[in-house]
Short mmCIF file of C-alpha atoms and ligand atoms in Angstrom, two decimals:
data_model
loop_
_atom_site.label_atom_id
_atom_site.label_comp_id
_atom_site.label_asym_id
_atom_site.label_seq_id
_atom_site.Cartn_x
_atom_site.Cartn_y
_atom_site.Cartn_z
CA MET A 14 106.43 -32.54 37.76
CA LYS A 15 103.20 -32.50 39.64
CA THR A 16 100.66 -29.70 39.28
CA LEU A 17 100.57 -26.65 41.52
CA GLU A 18 97.51 -28.05 43.31
CA GLN A 19 99.18 -31.42 43.91
CA TYR A 20 102.30 -29.79 45.30
CA LEU A 21 100.18 -27.55 47.53
CA ASP A 22 98.48 -30.65 48.95
CA ASP A 23 101.88 -32.22 49.65
CA ALA A 24 103.19 -28.99 51.13
CA ALA A 25 100.19 -28.58 53.44
CA VAL A 26 100.79 -32.08 54.82
CA ALA A 27 104.54 -31.60 55.25
CA HIS A 28 104.26 -28.11 56.74
CA GLY A 29 101.17 -28.68 58.86
CA HIS A 30 98.99 -26.05 57.20
CA LEU A 31 98.41 -24.28 53.93
CA CYS A 32 99.54 -20.67 54.00
CA ALA A 33 100.70 -17.92 51.66
CA GLY A 34 104.28 -19.03 52.25
CA GLN A 35 103.47 -22.51 50.95
CA VAL A 36 102.00 -21.11 47.77
CA LEU A 37 104.99 -18.81 47.28
CA GLY A 38 107.50 -21.58 48.02
CA VAL A 39 105.85 -24.09 45.71
CA ARG A 40 105.63 -21.53 42.90
CA MET A 41 109.26 -20.52 43.44
CA ALA A 42 110.58 -24.09 43.38
CA MET A 43 108.45 -25.06 40.38
CA LEU A 44 109.74 -22.06 38.45
CA GLY A 45 113.33 -22.73 39.45
CA LEU A 46 113.18 -26.34 38.29
CA GLN A 47 111.35 -25.36 35.13
CA LYS A 48 114.05 -22.83 34.23
CA LEU A 49 116.70 -25.52 34.72
CA GLY A 50 114.71 -28.01 32.63
CA ILE A 51 114.41 -30.43 35.53
CA THR A 52 111.18 -32.41 35.27
CA ASP A 53 111.48 -35.27 37.73
CA PRO A 54 113.10 -33.92 40.92
CA GLN A 55 111.90 -36.81 43.10
CA GLY A 56 112.73 -39.49 40.53
CA LYS A 57 115.38 -39.64 37.86
CA ASP A 58 116.61 -36.07 38.54
CA ARG A 59 116.79 -36.50 42.30
CA LYS A 60 120.56 -36.12 42.50
CA ARG A 61 120.67 -33.23 40.09
CA VAL A 62 119.44 -30.39 42.29
CA VAL A 63 121.09 -28.44 45.06
CA THR A 64 119.04 -25.60 46.51
CA PHE A 65 120.21 -22.62 48.53
CA VAL A 66 117.48 -21.03 50.65
CA GLU A 67 117.94 -17.60 52.21
CA ILE A 68 115.24 -17.63 54.86
CA ASP A 69 113.83 -20.06 57.42
CA ARG A 70 110.15 -19.43 56.93
CA CYS A 71 107.07 -21.26 55.70
CA ALA A 72 108.16 -21.07 52.07
CA THR A 73 111.35 -22.98 52.82
CA ASP A 74 109.35 -26.08 53.74
CA ALA A 75 107.51 -25.87 50.43
CA VAL A 76 110.77 -25.53 48.50
CA MET A 77 111.92 -28.76 50.17
CA VAL A 78 108.71 -30.55 49.21
CA VAL A 79 108.97 -29.66 45.51
CA THR A 80 112.73 -30.06 45.02
CA GLY A 81 113.19 -33.01 47.38
CA CYS A 82 116.29 -31.19 48.68
CA ARG A 83 116.87 -31.75 52.38
CA LEU A 84 119.41 -30.53 54.89
CA GLY A 85 120.24 -34.09 55.94
CA LYS A 86 120.97 -35.03 52.33
CA ARG A 87 123.23 -32.01 51.97
CA ALA A 88 121.19 -30.90 48.99
CA LEU A 89 119.65 -28.00 50.88
CA LYS A 90 121.96 -25.15 51.84
CA PHE A 91 120.78 -22.51 54.29
CA ARG A 92 122.14 -18.99 54.11
CA ASP A 93 120.45 -17.06 56.89
CA TRP A 94 120.02 -13.73 55.13
CA GLY A 95 116.37 -13.10 55.92
CA LYS A 96 115.44 -12.88 52.24
CA MET A 97 112.59 -14.61 50.48
CA ALA A 98 114.91 -15.98 47.83
CA ALA A 99 116.39 -19.26 46.71
CA THR A 100 118.96 -20.45 44.20
CA PHE A 101 118.42 -23.67 42.30
CA VAL A 102 121.54 -25.36 41.01
CA ASP A 103 121.65 -28.11 38.39
CA VAL A 104 124.81 -29.97 39.32
CA GLU A 105 124.78 -31.86 36.01
CA THR A 106 124.91 -28.82 33.77
CA GLY A 107 126.31 -26.28 36.25
CA LYS A 108 123.44 -23.94 35.50
CA ALA A 109 121.92 -22.03 38.41
CA VAL A 110 119.07 -19.60 38.76
CA ARG A 111 118.33 -17.33 41.70
CA LEU A 112 114.73 -16.34 42.32
CA ALA A 113 113.71 -13.61 44.74
CA ALA A 114 110.13 -12.76 45.66
CA ARG A 115 109.35 -9.26 44.46
CA GLU A 116 108.56 -6.70 47.13
CA SER A 117 105.63 -5.49 45.02
CA SER A 118 103.88 -8.88 45.13
CA LYS A 119 102.41 -8.21 48.59
CA ALA A 120 100.76 -4.95 47.54
CA LEU A 121 99.59 -6.55 44.32
CA ALA A 122 97.92 -9.37 46.28
CA LYS A 123 96.06 -6.80 48.34
CA ASN A 124 94.91 -4.99 45.21
CA MET A 125 93.75 -8.20 43.58
CA HIS A 126 91.62 -9.18 46.57
CA PRO A 127 90.52 -6.01 48.38
CA GLU A 128 87.41 -7.88 49.57
CA VAL A 129 89.53 -10.29 51.61
CA ALA A 130 90.37 -8.72 54.97
CA ASP A 131 92.86 -11.36 56.07
CA LYS A 132 96.25 -10.62 54.52
CA ASN A 133 97.37 -14.25 54.45
CA GLN A 134 94.14 -15.34 52.75
CA ALA A 135 94.43 -12.60 50.11
CA GLN A 136 98.01 -13.56 49.40
CA MET A 137 97.15 -17.26 49.23
CA LEU A 138 94.56 -16.56 46.55
CA ALA A 139 96.67 -14.09 44.62
CA TYR A 140 99.94 -16.03 44.67
CA ARG A 141 98.24 -18.92 42.90
CA ILE A 142 97.28 -16.88 39.87
CA MET A 143 99.93 -14.15 39.59
CA SER A 144 102.39 -14.54 36.74
CA ASP A 145 105.92 -15.72 37.42
CA GLU A 146 107.14 -12.23 36.51
CA GLN A 147 104.78 -10.60 38.99
CA LEU A 148 105.98 -12.90 41.74
CA PHE A 149 109.69 -13.24 41.18
CA ASP A 150 112.83 -11.61 39.94
CA ALA A 151 115.02 -14.19 38.24
CA GLN A 152 118.70 -14.06 37.50
CA TRP A 153 121.11 -16.63 36.14
CA VAL A 154 124.04 -17.03 38.47
CA ARG A 155 127.17 -19.09 38.91
CA VAL A 156 127.54 -21.06 42.13
CA GLU A 157 130.82 -22.57 43.22
CA LEU A 158 130.19 -26.04 44.58
CA PRO A 159 133.48 -27.59 45.68
CA PRO A 160 133.54 -31.34 46.34
CA GLU A 161 132.96 -30.92 50.09
CA GLU A 162 129.56 -29.36 49.37
CA PHE A 163 128.20 -32.50 47.76
CA PRO A 164 126.27 -35.32 49.36
CA GLY A 165 128.48 -38.29 50.04
CA PHE A 166 131.70 -36.29 50.33
CA LYS A 167 134.20 -38.38 52.25
CA GLY A 168 136.77 -35.93 53.45
CA GLU A 169 139.32 -35.78 56.16
CA ARG A 170 137.86 -35.07 59.58
CA VAL A 171 139.91 -32.72 61.73
CA VAL A 172 139.81 -31.96 65.43
CA CYS A 173 139.63 -28.43 66.81
CA GLU A 174 142.83 -27.66 68.69
CA GLN A 175 140.91 -25.69 71.30
CA CYS A 176 137.71 -27.62 72.15
CA GLY A 177 138.66 -31.02 70.79
CA GLU A 178 135.47 -31.50 68.82
CA GLY A 179 135.58 -33.09 65.38
CA ILE A 180 134.90 -31.01 62.27
CA SER A 181 133.79 -32.39 58.91
CA TYR A 182 133.51 -30.95 55.39
CA ARG A 183 136.45 -28.58 55.67
CA ARG A 184 134.59 -26.21 57.96
CA GLU A 185 137.67 -25.62 60.12
CA VAL A 186 139.45 -22.28 60.09
CA GLN A 187 143.09 -21.29 60.65
CA ARG A 188 143.65 -18.69 63.37
CA GLY A 189 147.08 -17.72 64.68
CA GLY A 190 148.64 -20.92 63.41
CA LYS A 191 145.93 -23.10 64.99
CA VAL A 192 143.22 -25.23 63.43
CA LEU A 193 139.96 -24.19 65.07
CA CYS A 194 136.26 -24.88 64.76
CA ARG A 195 134.16 -21.87 63.89
CA ALA A 196 132.86 -21.56 67.44
CA CYS A 197 136.33 -21.32 68.92
CA ALA A 198 137.32 -18.94 66.13
CA GLY A 199 134.73 -16.48 67.44
CA GLU A 200 131.57 -17.32 65.50
CA ARG A 201 129.87 -18.88 68.51
CA TYR A 202 126.11 -18.47 68.70
CA TYR A 203 126.03 -19.73 72.30
CA GLU A 204 127.83 -18.88 75.51
CA PRO A 205 128.75 -21.73 77.83
CA ILE A 206 127.36 -21.29 81.34
CA SER A 207 129.87 -22.38 83.90
ZN1 LIG B 311 103.07 -21.62 57.05
ZN1 LIG B 312 136.54 -25.63 68.90
#
Protein backbone atom coordinates (compact mmCIF):
# COMPACT_ATOMS: atom_id res chain seq x y z
CA MET A 1 0.00 0.00 0.00
CA LYS A 2 1.05 3.53 -0.65
CA THR A 3 0.61 6.30 1.90
CA LEU A 4 -2.43 8.55 2.05
CA GLU A 5 -0.41 11.40 0.55
CA GLN A 6 0.84 9.25 -2.32
CA TYR A 7 -2.65 8.04 -3.12
CA LEU A 8 -3.96 11.61 -2.98
CA ASP A 9 -1.32 12.63 -5.54
CA ASP A 10 -2.39 9.77 -7.81
CA ALA A 11 -6.06 10.58 -7.30
CA ALA A 12 -5.57 14.26 -8.11
CA VAL A 13 -3.94 13.31 -11.41
CA ALA A 14 -6.58 10.72 -12.33
CA HIS A 15 -9.53 12.88 -11.29
CA GLY A 16 -8.22 16.22 -12.53
CA HIS A 17 -8.23 17.99 -9.17
CA LEU A 18 -7.86 17.38 -5.48
CA CYS A 19 -11.14 17.74 -3.61
CA ALA A 20 -12.85 16.56 -0.45
CA GLY A 21 -14.31 13.66 -2.40
CA GLN A 22 -10.82 12.45 -3.32
CA VAL A 23 -9.73 12.47 0.30
CA LEU A 24 -12.89 10.64 1.36
CA GLY A 25 -12.60 8.09 -1.45
CA VAL A 26 -8.94 7.37 -0.83
CA ARG A 27 -9.54 6.98 2.92
CA MET A 28 -12.54 4.72 2.26
CA ALA A 29 -10.69 2.44 -0.15
CA MET A 30 -7.58 2.27 2.05
CA LEU A 31 -9.71 1.28 5.04
CA GLY A 32 -11.65 -1.28 3.03
CA LEU A 33 -8.50 -2.97 1.77
CA GLN A 34 -6.91 -2.80 5.20
CA LYS A 35 -9.91 -4.54 6.79
CA LEU A 36 -9.66 -7.29 4.17
CA GLY A 37 -5.90 -7.63 4.72
CA ILE A 38 -5.14 -6.73 1.12
CA THR A 39 -1.78 -4.98 0.88
CA ASP A 40 -0.87 -4.94 -2.80
CA PRO A 41 -4.03 -4.13 -4.79
CA GLN A 42 -2.14 -3.05 -7.92
CA GLY A 43 0.36 -5.92 -7.77
CA LYS A 44 0.03 -9.43 -6.44
CA ASP A 45 -3.51 -8.85 -5.09
CA ARG A 46 -4.81 -7.22 -8.25
CA LYS A 47 -7.29 -9.97 -9.06
CA ARG A 48 -8.48 -10.31 -5.51
CA VAL A 49 -10.71 -7.26 -5.18
CA VAL A 50 -14.16 -6.49 -6.50
CA THR A 51 -15.63 -3.16 -5.41
CA PHE A 52 -19.25 -2.06 -5.43
CA VAL A 53 -19.70 1.72 -5.45
CA GLU A 54 -23.05 3.31 -4.67
CA ILE A 55 -22.56 6.79 -6.09
CA ASP A 56 -21.03 8.38 -9.18
CA ARG A 57 -19.21 11.26 -7.57
CA CYS A 58 -15.66 12.45 -7.02
CA ALA A 59 -14.96 9.80 -4.39
CA THR A 60 -15.68 7.01 -6.86
CA ASP A 61 -12.68 8.01 -8.96
CA ALA A 62 -10.48 7.86 -5.88
CA VAL A 63 -11.79 4.41 -4.97
CA MET A 64 -10.78 3.26 -8.46
CA VAL A 65 -7.29 4.70 -8.05
CA VAL A 66 -6.60 2.91 -4.76
CA THR A 67 -8.24 -0.44 -5.50
CA GLY A 68 -7.32 -0.61 -9.19
CA CYS A 69 -10.90 -1.78 -9.80
CA ARG A 70 -12.30 -0.55 -13.10
CA LEU A 71 -15.62 -0.86 -14.87
CA GLY A 72 -13.93 -2.19 -18.00
CA LYS A 73 -12.23 -4.92 -15.99
CA ARG A 74 -15.55 -5.87 -14.42
CA ALA A 75 -14.00 -5.41 -11.01
CA LEU A 76 -15.98 -2.24 -10.33
CA LYS A 77 -19.73 -2.61 -9.89
CA PHE A 78 -21.94 0.46 -9.89
CA ARG A 79 -25.18 0.48 -7.95
CA ASP A 80 -26.73 3.89 -8.50
CA TRP A 81 -28.18 4.46 -5.05
CA GLY A 82 -26.89 7.97 -4.43
CA LYS A 83 -25.06 6.91 -1.27
CA MET A 84 -21.50 7.67 -0.31
CA ALA A 85 -20.75 4.03 0.34
CA ALA A 86 -18.78 1.17 -1.13
CA THR A 87 -18.38 -2.54 -0.52
CA PHE A 88 -14.99 -4.16 -0.90
CA VAL A 89 -15.02 -7.87 -1.66
CA ASP A 90 -12.05 -10.22 -1.34
CA VAL A 91 -12.87 -12.88 -3.91
CA GLU A 92 -10.16 -15.19 -2.52
CA THR A 93 -11.54 -15.39 1.00
CA GLY A 94 -15.15 -14.38 0.31
CA LYS A 95 -14.92 -11.70 2.97
CA ALA A 96 -16.60 -8.37 2.25
CA VAL A 97 -16.88 -5.11 4.11
CA ARG A 98 -19.27 -2.25 3.41
CA LEU A 99 -18.20 1.24 4.38
CA ALA A 100 -20.56 4.20 4.41
CA ALA A 101 -19.51 7.79 5.06
CA ARG A 102 -21.12 8.98 8.27
CA GLU A 103 -23.59 11.83 7.95
CA SER A 104 -21.96 13.49 10.97
CA SER A 105 -18.57 13.78 9.25
CA LYS A 106 -19.60 16.94 7.37
CA ALA A 107 -20.61 18.81 10.52
CA LEU A 108 -17.50 17.56 12.28
CA ALA A 109 -15.31 18.91 9.47
CA LYS A 110 -16.93 22.31 9.88
CA ASN A 111 -16.34 22.24 13.63
CA MET A 112 -12.71 21.24 13.21
CA HIS A 113 -12.00 24.12 10.83
CA PRO A 114 -14.38 26.98 11.61
CA GLU A 115 -11.75 29.41 10.30
CA VAL A 116 -12.02 27.96 6.80
CA ALA A 117 -14.97 29.54 4.99
CA ASP A 118 -14.91 27.23 1.98
CA LYS A 119 -16.74 24.01 2.82
CA ASN A 120 -14.73 21.86 0.42
CA GLN A 121 -11.43 23.18 1.82
CA ALA A 122 -12.52 22.53 5.41
CA GLN A 123 -13.57 19.01 4.54
CA MET A 124 -10.35 18.36 2.64
CA LEU A 125 -8.32 19.28 5.70
CA ALA A 126 -10.53 17.47 8.18
CA TYR A 127 -11.00 14.25 6.21
CA ARG A 128 -7.24 13.71 6.21
CA ILE A 129 -6.97 13.61 9.98
CA MET A 130 -10.32 12.30 11.22
CA SER A 131 -10.29 8.77 12.59
CA ASP A 132 -11.72 5.93 10.53
CA GLU A 133 -14.56 5.68 13.05
CA GLN A 134 -15.39 9.37 12.69
CA LEU A 135 -15.51 9.04 8.93
CA PHE A 136 -17.13 5.70 8.29
CA ASP A 137 -19.60 3.13 9.49
CA ALA A 138 -18.29 -0.33 8.71
CA GLN A 139 -20.17 -3.59 8.50
CA TRP A 140 -19.13 -7.05 7.43
CA VAL A 141 -21.43 -8.32 4.73
CA ARG A 142 -21.89 -11.27 2.42
CA VAL A 143 -21.96 -10.59 -1.31
CA GLU A 144 -23.17 -13.14 -3.82
CA LEU A 145 -20.84 -13.13 -6.80
CA PRO A 146 -22.02 -15.69 -9.34
CA PRO A 147 -19.61 -16.67 -12.13
CA GLU A 148 -21.09 -14.16 -14.59
CA GLU A 149 -20.00 -11.31 -12.32
CA PHE A 150 -16.32 -12.12 -12.66
CA PRO A 151 -13.84 -10.73 -15.13
CA GLY A 152 -13.21 -13.13 -17.96
CA PHE A 153 -16.59 -14.86 -17.73
CA LYS A 154 -17.27 -16.57 -21.03
CA GLY A 155 -20.97 -17.16 -21.07
CA GLU A 156 -23.59 -17.75 -23.64
CA ARG A 157 -24.65 -14.61 -25.47
CA VAL A 158 -28.36 -14.34 -26.17
CA VAL A 159 -30.33 -12.13 -28.51
CA CYS A 160 -33.32 -10.08 -27.39
CA GLU A 161 -36.44 -11.39 -29.10
CA GLN A 162 -37.82 -7.87 -29.46
CA CYS A 163 -34.95 -5.57 -30.53
CA GLY A 164 -32.49 -8.17 -31.76
CA GLU A 165 -29.55 -6.80 -29.81
CA GLY A 166 -27.10 -9.18 -28.17
CA ILE A 167 -26.97 -9.53 -24.39
CA SER A 168 -24.01 -10.82 -22.39
CA TYR A 169 -23.49 -11.91 -18.78
CA ARG A 170 -26.97 -13.29 -18.24
CA ARG A 171 -28.55 -9.85 -18.13
CA GLU A 172 -31.57 -10.98 -20.13
CA VAL A 173 -34.98 -11.28 -18.51
CA GLN A 174 -37.97 -13.53 -19.19
CA ARG A 175 -41.26 -11.72 -19.83
CA GLY A 176 -44.41 -13.43 -21.04
CA GLY A 177 -42.48 -16.40 -22.37
CA LYS A 178 -40.01 -14.19 -24.25
CA VAL A 179 -36.32 -13.56 -23.72
CA LEU A 180 -35.87 -9.79 -23.59
CA CYS A 181 -33.16 -7.26 -22.90
CA ARG A 182 -33.80 -5.02 -19.93
CA ALA A 183 -34.70 -2.08 -22.15
CA CYS A 184 -37.43 -3.99 -23.94
CA ALA A 185 -38.59 -5.39 -20.60
CA GLY A 186 -39.42 -1.84 -19.52
CA GLU A 187 -36.26 -0.61 -17.81
CA ARG A 188 -35.37 1.74 -20.66
CA TYR A 189 -33.62 4.96 -19.68
CA TYR A 190 -34.10 6.42 -23.17
CA GLU A 191 -37.01 6.92 -25.52
CA PRO A 192 -36.40 6.40 -29.22
CA ILE A 193 -37.33 9.44 -31.31
CA SER A 194 -38.99 8.39 -34.51
ZN1 LIG B 1 -13.67 16.18 -7.34
ZN1 LIG C 1 -34.43 -5.62 -26.58
